Every structure is written in structure tokens, then in C-alpha cells.
Amino acid sequence: MNQRRILHAHFHLPHPVDADLYAQLLTLAEGITPRVQALPPDAAHLDITGALRYWDRDPAELATLLRLRTLALHGVQTTCAIAPNRMLAAMVAAATPPGMTTVIETEDIERWLRPRPVASLHGVGPATAGKLRTYGLHTIGDVADTPVPTLVRLFGAAAGRALHAHARGQDLRTVQTQPVAKSLGAERSFEHDVLDPVEHRRALLSLAEEVAARLRDQRQAAGGLALTVRYADRSSSTRSRTLTEASAHTRAIATTAYELYGLLALQRARVRIISLRAQDLRPAGEATQQLTFGPGDDRALAIEAVTDRARARYGPGTLRPAALATSTKRADKGIASAKTFLPALPPSEGNRP
């Protein structure tokens, strides 16, 4: 079978969600096809392309088998939607009545997709939808009919092309069977107790750069951040925050880290260790990005991409923010700086003009 079939299953779990029950439902789904991607807390993608031949059933019958098993073995009602790719399967599932199954064939995609509002399109949040409506693009069909150069001019190259492809029902993402780590972190230990807030912020900048780079290397995005500061007396303080949108970009992570540090309101604290942890990780392809960035942010993202390529080829530290590189190190090691890569270090209270 040449056409890919993706089944999006939404399990109607009791609230609060039982993590053990959800894990059992994923195991049940793996009994139908080994290609299952968990979408916590209550959904999953199943690539049933090969399972159709194994079970000798059509897509609707295989979805019925999944629904009967979840209901009979666990008492859980399941909504299923089947489409040629993950984006369409998820969108169709959102429009399917609870406990029912909807199948979209390739020839039905355009008819089903075009009349829907732009806000229902994958990757389009409230800000992007509002901007599209400002330019008279109210339906997905309107976006699909808009020339790519126009969308690129409005939203940038990558976002504009992705928006046009999604509006035409195209999605190249595959079902990822590997589990995603729940968190990822890094820490900086000082050789002696440090009271200077500027040094604290410099450590935060270094941590944000490392955490974001590791997220991008692993193709993950963080939904939240947690900052922990340990003091000379071995006590510690922790602050956490959910990001407005999941991200693996250094600029967003550094900005949030500075905000968390500000919440601590440290007064001449003797800091020994600072650690930053990215939480609620998810595949980078699952993260959406509101298109509110200005030209400065576009330049920062472009420099970030260059830095990633340089790091992959020459190793960490090849390109660094200016705040992390002294003139001596740059002269001795040939390290270049990228001043627009990250937001500038906020001034300490004692150094404010």
C-alpha cells in the first residue's frame, strides 16, 4: 500500500488523567501497530499503513477494533480519525463527535479542508489567525490560494512556506516511536561564592545557550523552565514557569531564565550553583510559534542557525554571545561573538543608570 494512513486516537480519560491508564492504552495500541507516538496526556498517533495488510481490514475497521478494545478492556471511549498525514488526522479528530470514527481519503482533503477557519490549521495560534484575518484570509482555502511570496513577505520565509503547505493539506512529519525525555537540564558551579548579579546573569546566559542547543540537537522543544539557585549554606530556591509557547530557541529560553532570576529578588546572596532545567519536553515538530517576532528576532534566529552549524562542525564554543567571551579568550582561541544572538544582559541594580 503506497498511501500512508495515520490514525489519531483521542482517549476520553477521566479527570484527573490517570497516567497508568494512559500507559496501558498506549500498550494496547501497540498491539495493533508497533508505530505508536504518544501525545500526552490523552492522545496518540498510530501509523497503520502496514497494519492494514497484517489485519486484512480497511482503516475504518481497524479504528473500530481499537475503539472496541479500549472500551471493553479499560472502559475508555475513543475518538478516531484517519488521514494521509498527522496534521490532517489531528484536525479531523478535533471535528469528529466523541466515540466516533472519521476517515479522510486523499481525494477528500481539499473539499474538507478549504472551508474551515484559519484558526483550526496546524501551527496557527490566535496571533497568527488574527493577522491572517487582517489581510482578508479567513478560511484555509483563502490561505491555500494566496501566493507563497505573499505569505513569505507577511510571515517570513520558513513560516510562510509552512503555512502554505499546511493549507494545502501537506505534512511531512512521521510517527516517532521513541519516547521523549520529560526534562533536560544543565548547571554551573562557581569556584567560590559569588555575590555579583552580573556574574549570576552571565551564568544564566551560558545555561540558556547550552540547554537550547541540546534541545535543538535532540529535535525537542521545552514547554516550561525551572531555575534553581543553591547558596553557600546549602539551601536553595527554585522558580518555574510555563512558556507561552514551547520553544528550543536560545533567545526565548534566556529571556525566561532572566525573568525567573528576577523573581528570586536576591539581595547580596552568596551563590554557589545555578541550574536551569527545560521541562514538559515534546518533539520540535509539535511546537507552534506565534508570528509576532520583529526583524531583530529574525536576525537572532538566523544567527542561531549559523551557530548550530558551526558547533556541529567545530565543536561547542565556536560562536558565542559577546557577554560570554572575554577579549583575551577571543584573541587566544579565535572565538567569534554574536551580539544579536541573545537579549543583552539586564543591568544589575547597582549598575543601573
XYZ file of C-alpha atoms in Angstrom:
353
model
C 0.000 0.000 0.000
C 1.554 3.251 -1.145
C -0.695 5.765 0.582
C 0.211 6.403 4.200
C -2.575 6.099 6.756
C -2.268 7.834 10.127
C -4.814 7.172 12.857
C -5.219 9.844 15.527
C -6.749 8.357 18.679
C -8.197 10.591 21.396
C -8.832 8.644 24.603
C -11.601 10.133 26.740
C -9.913 9.623 30.100
C -11.424 10.548 33.464
C -10.149 13.720 35.136
C -7.622 13.998 36.611
C -5.865 11.914 33.978
C -4.557 8.559 35.221
C -1.004 8.204 33.878
C -1.008 4.439 34.437
C -4.254 4.017 32.492
C -2.857 6.120 29.663
C 0.255 3.914 29.532
C -1.955 0.814 29.342
C -3.887 2.315 26.427
C -0.635 3.003 24.581
C 0.377 -0.626 25.105
C -2.987 -1.712 23.727
C -2.455 0.488 20.664
C 0.971 -1.082 20.136
C -0.833 -4.412 19.861
C -2.419 -3.103 16.661
C 0.674 -1.424 15.186
C 4.192 -1.007 16.605
C 4.372 2.526 15.212
C 2.691 4.493 18.001
C 3.612 8.013 19.100
C 2.331 9.123 22.482
C 0.695 12.561 22.667
C 0.247 13.082 26.415
C -1.963 13.319 28.277
C -4.768 11.600 26.346
C -3.969 11.006 22.652
C -1.711 9.091 20.290
C -0.756 8.833 16.632
C -0.744 5.368 15.051
C 0.830 4.692 11.665
C -1.442 1.880 10.448
C -0.106 1.778 6.867
C 1.461 -1.658 7.288
C -1.059 -2.907 9.863
C -3.892 -2.775 7.345
C -2.430 -5.665 5.373
C -1.493 -7.595 8.524
C -5.036 -7.376 9.950
C -6.653 -7.616 6.478
C -9.021 -4.782 7.372
C -9.763 -1.353 5.969
C -8.902 1.791 8.012
C -12.388 2.215 9.464
C -12.489 -1.422 10.611
C -9.096 -1.120 12.267
C -10.249 2.025 14.091
C -13.336 0.115 15.231
C -11.081 -2.636 16.586
C -9.124 -0.059 18.609
C -12.285 1.567 19.954
C -13.797 -1.801 20.955
C -10.638 -2.884 22.772
C -10.215 0.353 24.723
C -13.883 0.238 25.756
C -14.038 -3.479 26.565
C -10.700 -3.772 28.384
C -10.459 -0.364 30.079
C -13.896 1.225 29.865
C -12.485 4.158 27.877
C -14.291 5.705 24.935
C -12.036 6.617 21.996
C -12.474 9.043 19.123
C -10.581 8.071 15.959
C -9.692 9.930 12.780
C -7.711 8.556 9.829
C -6.000 10.641 7.183
C -2.906 10.531 4.929
C -0.767 12.530 7.400
C -0.513 13.503 11.052
C -1.717 17.082 10.679
C -4.909 16.114 8.905
C -5.582 13.208 11.268
C -5.367 15.515 14.293
C -7.555 18.177 12.657
C -10.166 15.628 11.616
C -10.194 14.123 15.125
C -10.925 17.556 16.603
C -14.010 17.779 14.362
C -15.206 14.196 14.989
C -18.002 13.533 17.520
C -16.824 11.717 20.700
C -16.594 7.962 20.312
C -16.906 8.050 16.533
C -14.551 7.469 13.576
C -13.922 9.692 10.552
C -11.843 8.658 7.538
C -10.495 11.239 5.072
C -9.239 9.959 1.734
C -6.742 11.828 -0.439
C -9.429 12.938 -2.874
C -11.484 14.388 0.022
C -8.725 16.550 1.553
C -9.324 19.755 -0.408
C -13.104 19.634 -0.028
C -12.845 19.027 3.725
C -10.024 21.467 4.422
C -10.795 24.602 2.386
C -13.950 25.895 4.142
C -12.504 25.605 7.653
C -11.408 28.701 9.604
C -7.704 29.554 9.602
C -7.570 29.181 13.397
C -8.097 25.421 13.025
C -4.984 24.971 10.864
C -1.952 23.275 12.412
C 0.574 25.800 13.736
C -1.839 28.755 13.614
C -2.436 30.324 17.015
C -4.572 33.333 17.976
C -1.961 35.926 16.946
C -1.309 34.343 13.550
C -5.024 33.830 12.917
C -5.687 37.477 13.772
C -3.006 38.660 11.360
C -4.371 36.438 8.584
C -7.879 37.811 9.100
C -6.473 41.347 8.985
C -5.386 40.639 5.421
C -8.746 39.109 4.494
C -7.684 35.475 4.815
C -10.494 33.924 6.837
C -10.549 30.303 5.654
C -7.879 27.712 4.975
C -8.867 27.881 1.315
C -8.044 31.601 1.305
C -4.541 30.813 2.575
C -4.091 27.996 0.050
C -4.971 30.381 -2.785
C -2.516 33.053 -1.577
C 0.803 33.063 -3.481
C 3.759 31.798 -1.496
C 5.757 35.047 -1.971
C 2.904 36.976 -0.325
C 2.867 34.693 2.719
C 6.662 34.849 2.920
C 6.534 38.639 2.893
C 3.937 38.648 5.689
C 5.338 35.925 7.955
C 8.914 35.198 6.936
C 10.396 32.527 4.677
C 10.058 29.371 6.780
C 6.713 30.231 8.381
C 5.195 31.456 5.112
C 6.106 28.307 3.197
C 4.947 26.059 6.039
C 1.646 27.919 6.243
C 1.041 27.469 2.515
C 1.926 23.761 2.642
C -0.351 23.126 5.618
C -3.219 24.985 3.954
C -2.900 22.540 1.046
C -3.007 19.564 3.414
C 0.715 18.757 3.247
C 2.618 17.479 6.291
C 5.891 15.547 6.035
C 6.167 14.596 9.708
C 6.323 10.893 10.502
C 5.159 8.986 13.561
C 8.014 8.992 16.103
C 8.032 5.866 18.224
C 10.918 6.865 20.536
C 9.793 8.262 23.882
C 10.578 11.912 24.529
C 12.510 12.769 27.673
C 10.458 14.617 30.263
C 13.173 17.111 31.136
C 16.690 18.244 30.277
C 18.989 20.479 32.274
C 22.418 21.934 32.941
C 24.149 23.661 35.838
C 27.047 25.978 36.571
C 29.155 25.688 39.715
C 31.253 28.660 40.840
C 34.751 28.131 42.228
C 33.835 30.385 45.150
C 30.712 32.054 46.494
C 29.548 34.731 44.054
C 27.568 37.803 45.103
C 27.729 39.766 41.845
C 24.383 39.687 39.979
C 26.209 40.294 36.702
C 28.084 37.004 37.160
C 24.814 35.286 38.020
C 23.228 36.536 34.803
C 26.272 35.555 32.787
C 25.873 32.019 34.128
C 22.191 32.110 33.169
C 23.127 33.132 29.643
C 25.578 30.258 29.375
C 22.994 27.805 30.719
C 20.300 29.023 28.338
C 22.669 28.637 25.402
C 23.603 25.074 26.409
C 20.054 23.921 27.181
C 18.639 25.395 23.970
C 21.420 23.867 21.852
C 20.811 20.423 23.358
C 17.074 20.771 22.721
C 17.690 21.613 19.068
C 20.202 18.781 18.698
C 17.605 16.336 20.017
C 14.816 17.992 17.992
C 12.808 18.756 21.092
C 11.103 21.842 22.487
C 10.528 22.858 26.097
C 7.092 23.716 27.422
C 8.459 25.162 30.661
C 11.596 26.124 32.561
C 12.735 25.678 36.155
C 15.572 27.701 37.714
C 17.316 26.530 40.889
C 19.852 28.612 42.809
C 21.922 26.949 45.553
C 23.583 29.096 48.175
C 26.731 28.825 50.288
C 24.733 27.463 53.261
C 23.450 24.620 51.006
C 19.906 25.963 50.945
C 18.269 26.582 47.577
C 15.465 28.455 45.846
C 13.513 27.283 42.806
C 11.223 29.144 40.456
C 9.431 27.664 37.428
C 7.291 28.968 34.611
C 5.306 27.554 31.706
C 6.396 29.082 28.414
C 3.785 30.907 26.350
C 4.712 28.570 23.521
C 7.065 25.586 23.527
C 10.496 26.589 22.228
C 14.069 25.457 21.676
C 15.352 28.930 20.794
C 18.056 30.428 22.982
C 16.527 33.881 22.947
C 13.200 32.729 24.400
C 14.834 30.459 26.975
C 17.340 33.117 28.085
C 14.605 35.738 28.448
C 12.518 33.420 30.625
C 15.579 32.469 32.689
C 16.247 36.160 33.406
C 12.623 36.614 34.453
C 12.813 33.643 36.836
C 16.031 35.030 38.305
C 14.314 38.370 38.844
C 11.517 36.630 40.777
C 14.080 35.471 43.347
C 14.849 39.101 44.269
C 18.275 38.161 45.586
C 19.993 40.666 47.883
C 23.751 40.031 48.099
C 23.148 36.289 48.020
C 26.228 34.076 48.162
C 25.507 31.780 45.231
C 27.394 28.533 44.736
C 25.436 26.739 41.946
C 22.850 27.800 39.357
C 20.928 25.184 37.379
C 18.371 25.523 34.582
C 16.027 22.726 33.564
C 13.799 22.517 30.487
C 10.555 20.722 31.321
C 7.497 19.341 29.531
C 9.563 18.350 26.503
C 7.920 17.457 23.222
C 9.059 16.805 19.639
C 10.080 20.065 17.997
C 7.587 19.394 15.211
C 4.774 19.556 17.757
C 5.695 23.062 18.897
C 3.882 26.042 17.408
C 5.297 29.542 17.102
C 3.277 32.741 17.169
C 4.375 35.033 14.358
C 4.950 38.169 16.415
C 8.729 38.415 16.005
C 10.260 41.604 14.606
C 13.285 41.943 12.299
C 15.673 41.715 15.262
C 14.230 38.358 16.236
C 14.535 37.098 12.654
C 18.225 38.023 12.681
C 18.672 36.261 16.015
C 17.126 33.058 14.640
C 19.309 33.267 11.527
C 22.440 33.653 13.659
C 21.260 30.763 15.820
C 21.100 28.512 12.750
C 24.628 29.549 11.743
C 25.862 28.899 15.284
C 24.348 25.412 15.253
C 26.128 24.555 12.011
C 29.435 25.896 13.334
C 29.011 23.972 16.591
C 28.246 20.754 14.721
C 31.399 21.149 12.639
C 33.917 22.686 15.033
C 32.536 21.916 18.491
C 30.890 23.904 21.301
C 32.004 27.476 21.865
C 32.944 28.225 18.262
C 30.397 31.058 18.186
C 29.314 32.545 21.486
C 27.336 35.505 22.794
C 29.571 38.525 23.375
C 28.738 38.524 27.091
C 30.335 35.074 27.473
C 33.581 35.807 25.655
C 36.361 37.997 27.024
C 38.668 39.787 24.646
C 41.541 37.602 25.820
C 39.704 34.391 25.028
C 38.657 35.670 21.626
C 42.237 36.573 20.808
C 43.686 33.324 22.100
C 41.069 30.903 20.812
C 39.633 32.733 17.866
C 36.116 32.692 19.276
C 33.687 34.963 17.454
C 30.794 36.669 19.196
C 27.185 37.125 18.099
C 25.820 40.224 19.771
C 22.335 39.915 18.270
C 22.041 36.240 19.168
C 20.564 36.831 22.628
C 18.961 39.629 24.604
C 21.552 41.755 26.346
C 22.302 41.046 29.957
C 19.977 43.155 32.098
C 21.877 45.670 34.270
C 22.221 44.819 37.914
C 20.550 47.040 40.470
C 23.867 48.617 41.382
C 24.769 49.354 37.760
C 21.530 50.886 36.563
C 21.980 54.349 35.026
